[in-house]
Short mmCIF file of C-alpha atoms in Angstrom, two decimals:
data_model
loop_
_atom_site.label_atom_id
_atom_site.label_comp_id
_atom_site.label_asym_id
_atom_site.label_seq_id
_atom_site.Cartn_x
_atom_site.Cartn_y
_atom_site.Cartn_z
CA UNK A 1331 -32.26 29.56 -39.54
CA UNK A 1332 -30.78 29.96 -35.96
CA UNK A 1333 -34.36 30.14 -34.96
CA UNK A 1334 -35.74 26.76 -36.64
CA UNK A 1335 -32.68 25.14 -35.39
CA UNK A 1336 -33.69 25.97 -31.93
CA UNK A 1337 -36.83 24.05 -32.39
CA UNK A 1338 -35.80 20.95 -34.41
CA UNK A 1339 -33.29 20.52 -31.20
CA UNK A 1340 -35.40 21.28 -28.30
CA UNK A 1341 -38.08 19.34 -30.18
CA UNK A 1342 -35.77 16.39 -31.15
CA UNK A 1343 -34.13 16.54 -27.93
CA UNK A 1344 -36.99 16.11 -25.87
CA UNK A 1345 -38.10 13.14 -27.49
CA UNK A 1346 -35.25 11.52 -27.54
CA UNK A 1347 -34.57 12.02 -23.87
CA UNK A 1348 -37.81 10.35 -23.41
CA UNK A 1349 -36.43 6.83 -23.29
CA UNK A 1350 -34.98 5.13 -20.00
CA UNK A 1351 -31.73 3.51 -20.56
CA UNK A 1352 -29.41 1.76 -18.26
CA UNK A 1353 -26.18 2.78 -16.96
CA UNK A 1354 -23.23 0.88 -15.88
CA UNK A 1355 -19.31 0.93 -16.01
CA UNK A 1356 -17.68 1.08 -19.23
CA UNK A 1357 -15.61 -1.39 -21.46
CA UNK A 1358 -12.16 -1.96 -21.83
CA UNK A 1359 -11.16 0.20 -18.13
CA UNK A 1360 -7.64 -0.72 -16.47
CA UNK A 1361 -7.46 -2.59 -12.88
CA UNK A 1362 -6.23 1.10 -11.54
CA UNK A 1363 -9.06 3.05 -12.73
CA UNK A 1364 -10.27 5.19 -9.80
CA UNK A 1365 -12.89 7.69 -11.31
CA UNK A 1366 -15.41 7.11 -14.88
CA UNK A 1367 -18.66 8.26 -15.90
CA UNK A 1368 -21.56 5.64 -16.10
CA UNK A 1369 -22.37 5.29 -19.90
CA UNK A 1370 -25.52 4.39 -21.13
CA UNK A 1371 -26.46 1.24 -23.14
CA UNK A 1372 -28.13 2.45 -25.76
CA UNK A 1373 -27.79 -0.84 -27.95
CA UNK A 1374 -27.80 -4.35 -26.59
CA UNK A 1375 -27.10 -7.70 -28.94
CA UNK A 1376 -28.65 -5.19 -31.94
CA UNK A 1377 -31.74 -4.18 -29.50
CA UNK A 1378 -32.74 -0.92 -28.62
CA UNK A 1379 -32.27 2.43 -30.31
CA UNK A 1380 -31.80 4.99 -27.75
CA UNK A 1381 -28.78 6.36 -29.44
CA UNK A 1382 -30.11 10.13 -29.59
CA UNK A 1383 -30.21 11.19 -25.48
CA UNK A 1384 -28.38 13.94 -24.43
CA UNK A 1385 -24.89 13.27 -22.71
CA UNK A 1386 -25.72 15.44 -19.96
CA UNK A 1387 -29.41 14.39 -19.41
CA UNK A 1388 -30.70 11.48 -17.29
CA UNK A 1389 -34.31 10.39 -17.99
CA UNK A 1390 -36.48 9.47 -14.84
CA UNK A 1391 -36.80 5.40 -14.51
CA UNK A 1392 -33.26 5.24 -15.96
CA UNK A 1393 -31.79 1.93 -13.84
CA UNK A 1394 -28.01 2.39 -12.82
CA UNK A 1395 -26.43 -1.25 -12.31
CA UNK A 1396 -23.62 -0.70 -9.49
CA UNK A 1397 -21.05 -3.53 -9.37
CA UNK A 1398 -19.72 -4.62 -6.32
CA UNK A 1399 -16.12 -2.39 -5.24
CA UNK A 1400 -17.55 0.29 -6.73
CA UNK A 1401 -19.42 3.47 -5.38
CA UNK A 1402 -21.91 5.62 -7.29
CA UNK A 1403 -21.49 9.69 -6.80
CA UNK A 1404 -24.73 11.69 -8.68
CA UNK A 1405 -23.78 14.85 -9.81
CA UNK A 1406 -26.64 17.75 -10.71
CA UNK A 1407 -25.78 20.41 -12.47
CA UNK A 1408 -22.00 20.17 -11.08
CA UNK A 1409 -22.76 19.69 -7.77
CA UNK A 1410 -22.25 16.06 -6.30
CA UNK A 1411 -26.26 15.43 -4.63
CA UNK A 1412 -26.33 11.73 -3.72
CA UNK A 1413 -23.52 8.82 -3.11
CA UNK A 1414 -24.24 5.04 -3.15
CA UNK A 1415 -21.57 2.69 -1.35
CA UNK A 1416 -23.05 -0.77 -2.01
CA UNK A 1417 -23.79 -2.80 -4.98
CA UNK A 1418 -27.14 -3.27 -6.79
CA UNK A 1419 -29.73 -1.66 -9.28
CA UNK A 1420 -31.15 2.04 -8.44
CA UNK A 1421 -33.23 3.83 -10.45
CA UNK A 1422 -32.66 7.69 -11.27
CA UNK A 1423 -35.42 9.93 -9.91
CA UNK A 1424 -35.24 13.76 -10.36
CA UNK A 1425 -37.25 16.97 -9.52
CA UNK A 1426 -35.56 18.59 -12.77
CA UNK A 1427 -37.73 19.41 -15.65
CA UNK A 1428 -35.11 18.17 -18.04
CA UNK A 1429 -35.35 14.50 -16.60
CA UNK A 1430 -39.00 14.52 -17.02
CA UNK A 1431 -40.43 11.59 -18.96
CA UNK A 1432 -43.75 10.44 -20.23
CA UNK A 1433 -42.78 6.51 -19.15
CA UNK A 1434 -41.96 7.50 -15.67
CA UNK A 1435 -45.52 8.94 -15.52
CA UNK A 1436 -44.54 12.39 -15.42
CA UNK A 1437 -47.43 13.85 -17.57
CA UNK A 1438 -47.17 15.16 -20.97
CA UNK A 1439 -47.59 18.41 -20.81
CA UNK A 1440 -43.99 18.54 -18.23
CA UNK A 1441 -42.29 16.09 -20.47
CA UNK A 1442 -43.08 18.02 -23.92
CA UNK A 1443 -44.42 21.58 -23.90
CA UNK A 1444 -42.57 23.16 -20.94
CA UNK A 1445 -39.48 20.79 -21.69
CA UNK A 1446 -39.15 21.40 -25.45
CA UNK A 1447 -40.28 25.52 -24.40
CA UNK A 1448 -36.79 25.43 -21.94
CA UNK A 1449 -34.73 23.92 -24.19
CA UNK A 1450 -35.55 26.71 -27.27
CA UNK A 1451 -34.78 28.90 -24.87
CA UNK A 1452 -31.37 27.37 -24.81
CA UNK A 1453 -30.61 26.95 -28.27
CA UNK A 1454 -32.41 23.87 -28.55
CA UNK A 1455 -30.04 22.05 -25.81
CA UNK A 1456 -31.09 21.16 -22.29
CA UNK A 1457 -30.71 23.97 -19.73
CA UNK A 1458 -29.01 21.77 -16.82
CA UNK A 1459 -26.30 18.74 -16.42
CA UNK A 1460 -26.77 15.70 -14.95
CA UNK A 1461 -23.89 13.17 -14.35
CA UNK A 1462 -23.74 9.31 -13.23
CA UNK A 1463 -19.79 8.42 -11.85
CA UNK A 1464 -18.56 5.39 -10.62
CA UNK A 1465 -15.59 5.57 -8.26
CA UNK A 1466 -13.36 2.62 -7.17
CA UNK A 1467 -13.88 1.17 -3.63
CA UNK A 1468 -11.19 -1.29 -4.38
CA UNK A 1469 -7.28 -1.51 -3.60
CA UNK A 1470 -5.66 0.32 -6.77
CA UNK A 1471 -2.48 -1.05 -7.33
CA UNK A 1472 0.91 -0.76 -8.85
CA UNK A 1473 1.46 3.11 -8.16
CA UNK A 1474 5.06 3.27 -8.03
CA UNK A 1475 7.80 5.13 -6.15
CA UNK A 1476 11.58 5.06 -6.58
CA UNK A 1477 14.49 7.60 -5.75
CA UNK A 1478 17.17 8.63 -8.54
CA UNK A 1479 19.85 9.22 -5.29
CA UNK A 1480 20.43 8.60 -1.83
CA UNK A 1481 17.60 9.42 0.74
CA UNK A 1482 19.16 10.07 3.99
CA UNK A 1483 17.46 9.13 8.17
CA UNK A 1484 18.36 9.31 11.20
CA UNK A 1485 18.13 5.68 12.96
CA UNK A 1486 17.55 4.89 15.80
CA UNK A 1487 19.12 1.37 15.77
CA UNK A 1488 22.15 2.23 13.98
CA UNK A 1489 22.32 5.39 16.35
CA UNK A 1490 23.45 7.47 13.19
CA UNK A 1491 22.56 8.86 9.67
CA UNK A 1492 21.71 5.66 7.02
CA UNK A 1493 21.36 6.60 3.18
CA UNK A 1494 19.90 4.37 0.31
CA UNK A 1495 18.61 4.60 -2.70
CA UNK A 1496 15.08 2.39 -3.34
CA UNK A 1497 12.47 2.03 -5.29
CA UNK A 1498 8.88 -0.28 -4.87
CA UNK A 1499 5.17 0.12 -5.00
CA UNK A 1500 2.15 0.90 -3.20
CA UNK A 1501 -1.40 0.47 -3.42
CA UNK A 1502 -3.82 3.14 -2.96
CA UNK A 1503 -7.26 3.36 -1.36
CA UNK A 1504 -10.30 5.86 -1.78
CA UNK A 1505 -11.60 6.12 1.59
CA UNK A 1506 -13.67 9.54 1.08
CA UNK A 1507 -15.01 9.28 -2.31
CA UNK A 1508 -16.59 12.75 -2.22
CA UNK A 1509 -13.40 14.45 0.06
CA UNK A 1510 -11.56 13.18 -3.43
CA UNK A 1511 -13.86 14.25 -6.08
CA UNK A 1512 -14.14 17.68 -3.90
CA UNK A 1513 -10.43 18.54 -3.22
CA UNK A 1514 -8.10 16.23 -5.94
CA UNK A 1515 -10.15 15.24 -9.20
CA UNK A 1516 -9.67 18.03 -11.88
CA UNK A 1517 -12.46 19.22 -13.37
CA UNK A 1518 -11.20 17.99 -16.76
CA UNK A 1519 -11.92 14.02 -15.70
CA UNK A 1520 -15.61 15.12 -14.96
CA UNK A 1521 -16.97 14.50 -17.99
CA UNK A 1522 -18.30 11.50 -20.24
CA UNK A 1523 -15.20 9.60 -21.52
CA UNK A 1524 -12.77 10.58 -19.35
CA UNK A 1525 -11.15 8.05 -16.42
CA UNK A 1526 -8.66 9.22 -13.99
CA UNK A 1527 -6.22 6.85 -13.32
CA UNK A 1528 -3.10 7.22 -10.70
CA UNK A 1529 -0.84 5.25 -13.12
CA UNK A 1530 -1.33 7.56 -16.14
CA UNK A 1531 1.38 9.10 -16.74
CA UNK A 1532 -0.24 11.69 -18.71
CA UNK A 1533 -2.36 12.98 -15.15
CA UNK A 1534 -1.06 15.55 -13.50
CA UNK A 1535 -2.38 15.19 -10.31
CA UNK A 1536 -1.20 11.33 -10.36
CA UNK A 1537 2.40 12.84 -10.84
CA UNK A 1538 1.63 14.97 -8.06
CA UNK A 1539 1.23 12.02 -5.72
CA UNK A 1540 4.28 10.60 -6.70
CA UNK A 1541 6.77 12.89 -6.09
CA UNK A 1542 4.94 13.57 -2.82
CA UNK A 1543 5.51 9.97 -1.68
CA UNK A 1544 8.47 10.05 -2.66
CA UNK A 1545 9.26 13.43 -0.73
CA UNK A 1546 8.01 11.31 2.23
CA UNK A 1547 10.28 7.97 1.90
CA UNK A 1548 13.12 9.28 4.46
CA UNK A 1549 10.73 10.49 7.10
CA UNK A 1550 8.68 6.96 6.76
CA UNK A 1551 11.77 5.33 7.04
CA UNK A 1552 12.78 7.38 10.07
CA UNK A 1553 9.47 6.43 11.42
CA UNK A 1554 9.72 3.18 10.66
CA UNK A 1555 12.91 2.35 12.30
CA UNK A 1556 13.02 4.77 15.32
CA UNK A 1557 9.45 2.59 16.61
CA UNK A 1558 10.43 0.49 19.35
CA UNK A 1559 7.47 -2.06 18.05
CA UNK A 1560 9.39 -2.55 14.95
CA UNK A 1561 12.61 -3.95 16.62
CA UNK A 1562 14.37 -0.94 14.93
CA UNK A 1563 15.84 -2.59 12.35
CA UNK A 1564 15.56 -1.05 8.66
CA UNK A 1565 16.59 -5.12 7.60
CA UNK A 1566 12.52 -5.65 8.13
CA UNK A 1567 11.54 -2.86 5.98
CA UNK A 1568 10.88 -5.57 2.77
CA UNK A 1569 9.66 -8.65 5.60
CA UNK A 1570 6.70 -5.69 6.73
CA UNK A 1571 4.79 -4.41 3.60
CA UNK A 1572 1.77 -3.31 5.70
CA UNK A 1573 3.90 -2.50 9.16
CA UNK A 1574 6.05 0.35 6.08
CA UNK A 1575 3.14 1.23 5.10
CA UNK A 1576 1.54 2.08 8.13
CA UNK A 1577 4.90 4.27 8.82
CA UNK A 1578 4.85 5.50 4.76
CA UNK A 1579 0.69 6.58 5.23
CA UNK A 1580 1.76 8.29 8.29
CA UNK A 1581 4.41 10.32 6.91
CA UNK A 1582 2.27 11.05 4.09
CA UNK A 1583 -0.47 12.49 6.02
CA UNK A 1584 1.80 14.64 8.20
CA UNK A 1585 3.22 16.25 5.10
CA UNK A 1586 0.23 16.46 2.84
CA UNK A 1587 -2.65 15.46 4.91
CA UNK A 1588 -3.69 12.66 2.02
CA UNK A 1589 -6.36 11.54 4.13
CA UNK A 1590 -7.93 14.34 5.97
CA UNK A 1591 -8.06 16.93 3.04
CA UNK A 1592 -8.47 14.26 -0.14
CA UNK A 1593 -9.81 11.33 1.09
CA UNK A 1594 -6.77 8.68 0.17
CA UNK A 1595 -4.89 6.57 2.13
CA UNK A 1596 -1.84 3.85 1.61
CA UNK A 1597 -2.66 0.40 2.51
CA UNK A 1598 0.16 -1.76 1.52
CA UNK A 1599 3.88 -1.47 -0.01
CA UNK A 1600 5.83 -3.48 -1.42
CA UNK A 1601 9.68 -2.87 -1.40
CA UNK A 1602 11.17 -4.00 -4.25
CA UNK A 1603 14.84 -3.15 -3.71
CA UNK A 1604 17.04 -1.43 -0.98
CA UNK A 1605 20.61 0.12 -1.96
CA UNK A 1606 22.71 1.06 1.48
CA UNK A 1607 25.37 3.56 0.72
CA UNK A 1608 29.06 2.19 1.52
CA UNK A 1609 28.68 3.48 5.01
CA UNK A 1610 25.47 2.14 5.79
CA UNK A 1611 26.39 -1.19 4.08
CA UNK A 1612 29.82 -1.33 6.38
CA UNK A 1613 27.78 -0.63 9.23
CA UNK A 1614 25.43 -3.76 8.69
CA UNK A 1615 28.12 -5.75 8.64
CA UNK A 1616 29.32 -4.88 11.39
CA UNK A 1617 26.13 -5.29 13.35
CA UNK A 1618 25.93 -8.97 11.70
CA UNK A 1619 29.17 -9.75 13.15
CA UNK A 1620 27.93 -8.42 16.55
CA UNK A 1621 24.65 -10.48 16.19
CA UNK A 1622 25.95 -14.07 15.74
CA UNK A 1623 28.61 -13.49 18.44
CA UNK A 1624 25.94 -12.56 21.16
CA UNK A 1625 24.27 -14.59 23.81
CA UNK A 1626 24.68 -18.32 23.74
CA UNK A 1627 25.60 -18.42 20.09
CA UNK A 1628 28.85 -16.47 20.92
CA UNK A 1629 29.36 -18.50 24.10
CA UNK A 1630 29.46 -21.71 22.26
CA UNK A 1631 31.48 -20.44 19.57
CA UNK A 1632 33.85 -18.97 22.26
CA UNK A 1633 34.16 -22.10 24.04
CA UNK A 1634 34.87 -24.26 20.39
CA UNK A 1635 37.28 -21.82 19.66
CA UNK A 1636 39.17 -22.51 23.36
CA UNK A 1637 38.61 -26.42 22.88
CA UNK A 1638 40.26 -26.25 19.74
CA UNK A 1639 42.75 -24.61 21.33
CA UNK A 1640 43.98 -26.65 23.72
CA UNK A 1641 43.87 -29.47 21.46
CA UNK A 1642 46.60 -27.20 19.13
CA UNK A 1643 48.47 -26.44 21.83
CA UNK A 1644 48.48 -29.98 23.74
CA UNK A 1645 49.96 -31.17 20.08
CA UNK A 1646 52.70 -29.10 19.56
CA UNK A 1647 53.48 -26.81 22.68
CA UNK A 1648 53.32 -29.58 25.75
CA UNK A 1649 52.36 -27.55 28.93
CA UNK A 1650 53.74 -24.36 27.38
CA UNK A 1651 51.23 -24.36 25.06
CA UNK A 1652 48.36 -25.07 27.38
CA UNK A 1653 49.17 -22.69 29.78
CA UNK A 1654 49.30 -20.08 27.28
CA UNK A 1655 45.82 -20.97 26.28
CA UNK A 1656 44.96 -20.92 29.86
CA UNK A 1657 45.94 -17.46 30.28
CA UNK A 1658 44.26 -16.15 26.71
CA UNK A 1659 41.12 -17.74 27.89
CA UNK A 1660 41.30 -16.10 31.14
CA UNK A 1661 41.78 -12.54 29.30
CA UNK A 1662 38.44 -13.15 27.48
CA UNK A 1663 36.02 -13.44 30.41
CA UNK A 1664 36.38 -17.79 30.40
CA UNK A 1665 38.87 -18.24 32.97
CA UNK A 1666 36.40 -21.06 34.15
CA UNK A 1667 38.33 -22.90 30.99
CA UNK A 1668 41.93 -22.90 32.34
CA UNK A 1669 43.42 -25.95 32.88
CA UNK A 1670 42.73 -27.15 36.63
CA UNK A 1671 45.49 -28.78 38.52
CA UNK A 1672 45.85 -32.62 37.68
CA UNK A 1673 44.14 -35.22 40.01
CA UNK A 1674 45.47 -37.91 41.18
CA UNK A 1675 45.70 -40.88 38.64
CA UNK A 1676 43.46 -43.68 40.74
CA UNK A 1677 40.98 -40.77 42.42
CA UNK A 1678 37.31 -41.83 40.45
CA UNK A 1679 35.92 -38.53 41.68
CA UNK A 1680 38.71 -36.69 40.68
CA UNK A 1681 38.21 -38.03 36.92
CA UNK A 1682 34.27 -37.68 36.95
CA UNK A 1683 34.62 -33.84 38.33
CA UNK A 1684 36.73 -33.28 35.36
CA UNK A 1685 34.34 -35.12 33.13
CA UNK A 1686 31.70 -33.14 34.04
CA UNK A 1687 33.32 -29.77 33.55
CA UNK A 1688 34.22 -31.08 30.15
CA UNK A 1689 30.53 -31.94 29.40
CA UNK A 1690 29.40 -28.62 31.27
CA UNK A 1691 31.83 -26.68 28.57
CA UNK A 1692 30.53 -28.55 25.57
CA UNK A 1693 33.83 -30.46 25.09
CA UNK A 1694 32.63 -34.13 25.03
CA UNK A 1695 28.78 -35.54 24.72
CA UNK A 1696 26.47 -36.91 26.90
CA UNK A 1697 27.71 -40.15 25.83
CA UNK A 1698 31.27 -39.86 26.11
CA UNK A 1699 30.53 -38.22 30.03
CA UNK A 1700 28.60 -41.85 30.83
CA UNK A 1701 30.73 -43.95 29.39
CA UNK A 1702 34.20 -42.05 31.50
CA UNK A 1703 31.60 -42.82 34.09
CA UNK A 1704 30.76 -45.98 34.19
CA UNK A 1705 35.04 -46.10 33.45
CA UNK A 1706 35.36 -44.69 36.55
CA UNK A 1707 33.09 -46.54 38.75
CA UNK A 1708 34.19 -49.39 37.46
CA UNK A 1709 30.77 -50.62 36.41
#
């Protein structure tokens, strides 16, 4: 019986792999798909009734229809033999006897004695595996990366240790299709039916990936904020998807060598929330404060502050009271602001030098300086 089996398969087999078919992406496949096996159309609108072939045989003149952000990686009996990078329609073509086929004018003695003869010798199955896989080209998004505790850098900015907790997502890019399917891809997604997918939970070496970006997040940050380019300030980190990511990829690579040993590289992030400890979060402020008191903003809001006082003190302290401003301004670097001695009551240039120290200090306007001066002058 095991015998007559044999030949009803290699027979039957043989004849059935006779057809050409076409080849293309499957149905139903997520936006972060990365690696799938072509799959053949053996039916079309109720037409055609190549629903026998082998799952591991490709007859010659078979077309393969590559869509665009997609590459094409031939695989012959497990080894990967030929990869296609740009879109279009390619027809399979192979020395192997198993792809033989009477309407790709291979002969019929190739396509049915010494094919069916091969097979028997098998058990009635082909003796060799052929394989069609598309892999994505494309940005694969929403891989995800999030810390359960503080993460802890040294920055340069700050000049001390900042901690936060964080969380956000990345996308992901193949850039060495066969470096991946080489060093990363388990064997396990190599066959028909099976798509490897960084967001499945259920994939291993997707969890992998994870837990090494996130191993990464304090030296990226470190990175990030210790580059003179970047301003150091860890306040841009969510204004600077691609400038983090840069710094992320980098400290990536360094660590695990993503690129150089499995062909993958981060292209953008995408921050979605920051947590500073209490330190950290103290130590902002701080720097806040420091910010809107520096250069002209801090002038001007020094020089309000020492208007308004001499105003306050002119009301209720007489000459007391603006001497003591006098003094206070004079301790804080603006002794430019204390109150000169009092000109003479008729002098015009006497009252237009003070006007124009006023003006010069931001106490009156334009306006109110010409119209003292046309007081003045008399005009």
């Amino acid at each position: 019986m095991g015998l007559v089996q044999a030949v009803k398969g290699a027979v039957g087999g043989v004849l059935a792999d006779q057809w050409k078919d076409f080849y293309t992406v499957p149905a139903g496949l997520p936006s972060t798909a990365a690696l799938f096996a072509a799959v053949p159309n053996g039916t079309n609108a109720g037409r055609g009734s190549n629903t026998s072939g082998s799952s591991n045989i490709i007859s010659n003149g078979s077309k393969i229809i590559v869509p665009e952000g997609y590459g094409l990686l031939l695989f012959q009996d497990g080894a990967i033999t030929a990869f296609v990078a740009e879109a279009g329609g390619y027809e399979w073509r192979s020395d192997d006897l198993n792809s033989q086929s009477i309407f790709a004018g291979d002969g019929l003695v190739s396509t049915f004695i010494k094919q069916s003869w091969e097979r028997f010798k098998f058990g009635g199955q082909p003796g060799s595996q052929q394989a069609a896989f598309f892999v994505s080209l494309k940005e694969l998004p929403d891989n995800r990366f999030g810390t359960q505790s503080e993460i802890y850098w040294d920055d340069g900015f700050l000049n001390t240790q900042v901690g936060a907790v964080t969380r956000g997502s990345y996308t992901l890019k193949i850039v060495d299709p066969i470096l991946f399917v080489k060093n990363f891809v388990p064997a396990s997604y190599l066959r028909p039916g099976q798509v490897f997918d960084f967001t499945d939970m259920d994939n291993a070496a997707a969890t992998q990936l994870f837990n090494e970006v996130v191993g990464s997040l304090a030296p990226a940050f470190s990175l990030y904020t210790n580059d003179p380019a970047k301003g150091n300030r860890i306040t841009k980190l969510q204004q600077d998807s691609i400038g983090f990511a840069h710094s992320l990829s980098a400290a990536v690579e360094q660590a695990y060598q993503w690129q150089s040993d499995r062909g993958l590289a981060i292209v953008k992030t995408a921050i979605v929330s920051i947590e500073y400890d209490a330190n950290t979060r103290e130590l902002l402020k701080t720097v806040q404060r420091a910010d809107a008191l520096s250069g002209s903003r801090g002038n001007s809001n020094l020089q309000a502050s020492v208007a308004q006082g001499i105003q306050s003190a002119g009301e209720n302290g007489g000459a007391a009271g603006l001497v003591g401003v006098g003094m206070a301004s004079g301790m804080f670097g603006a002794g430019n602001l204390q109150q000169p001695a009092a000109p003479a009551a008729d002098d015009p240039v006497a009252k237009l030098k003070k006007a124009k120290e006023m003006l010069d200090l931001g106490l009156i306007t334009q306006d109110d300086y010409d119209a003292l001066k046309a007081k003045a002058l008399g005009l």
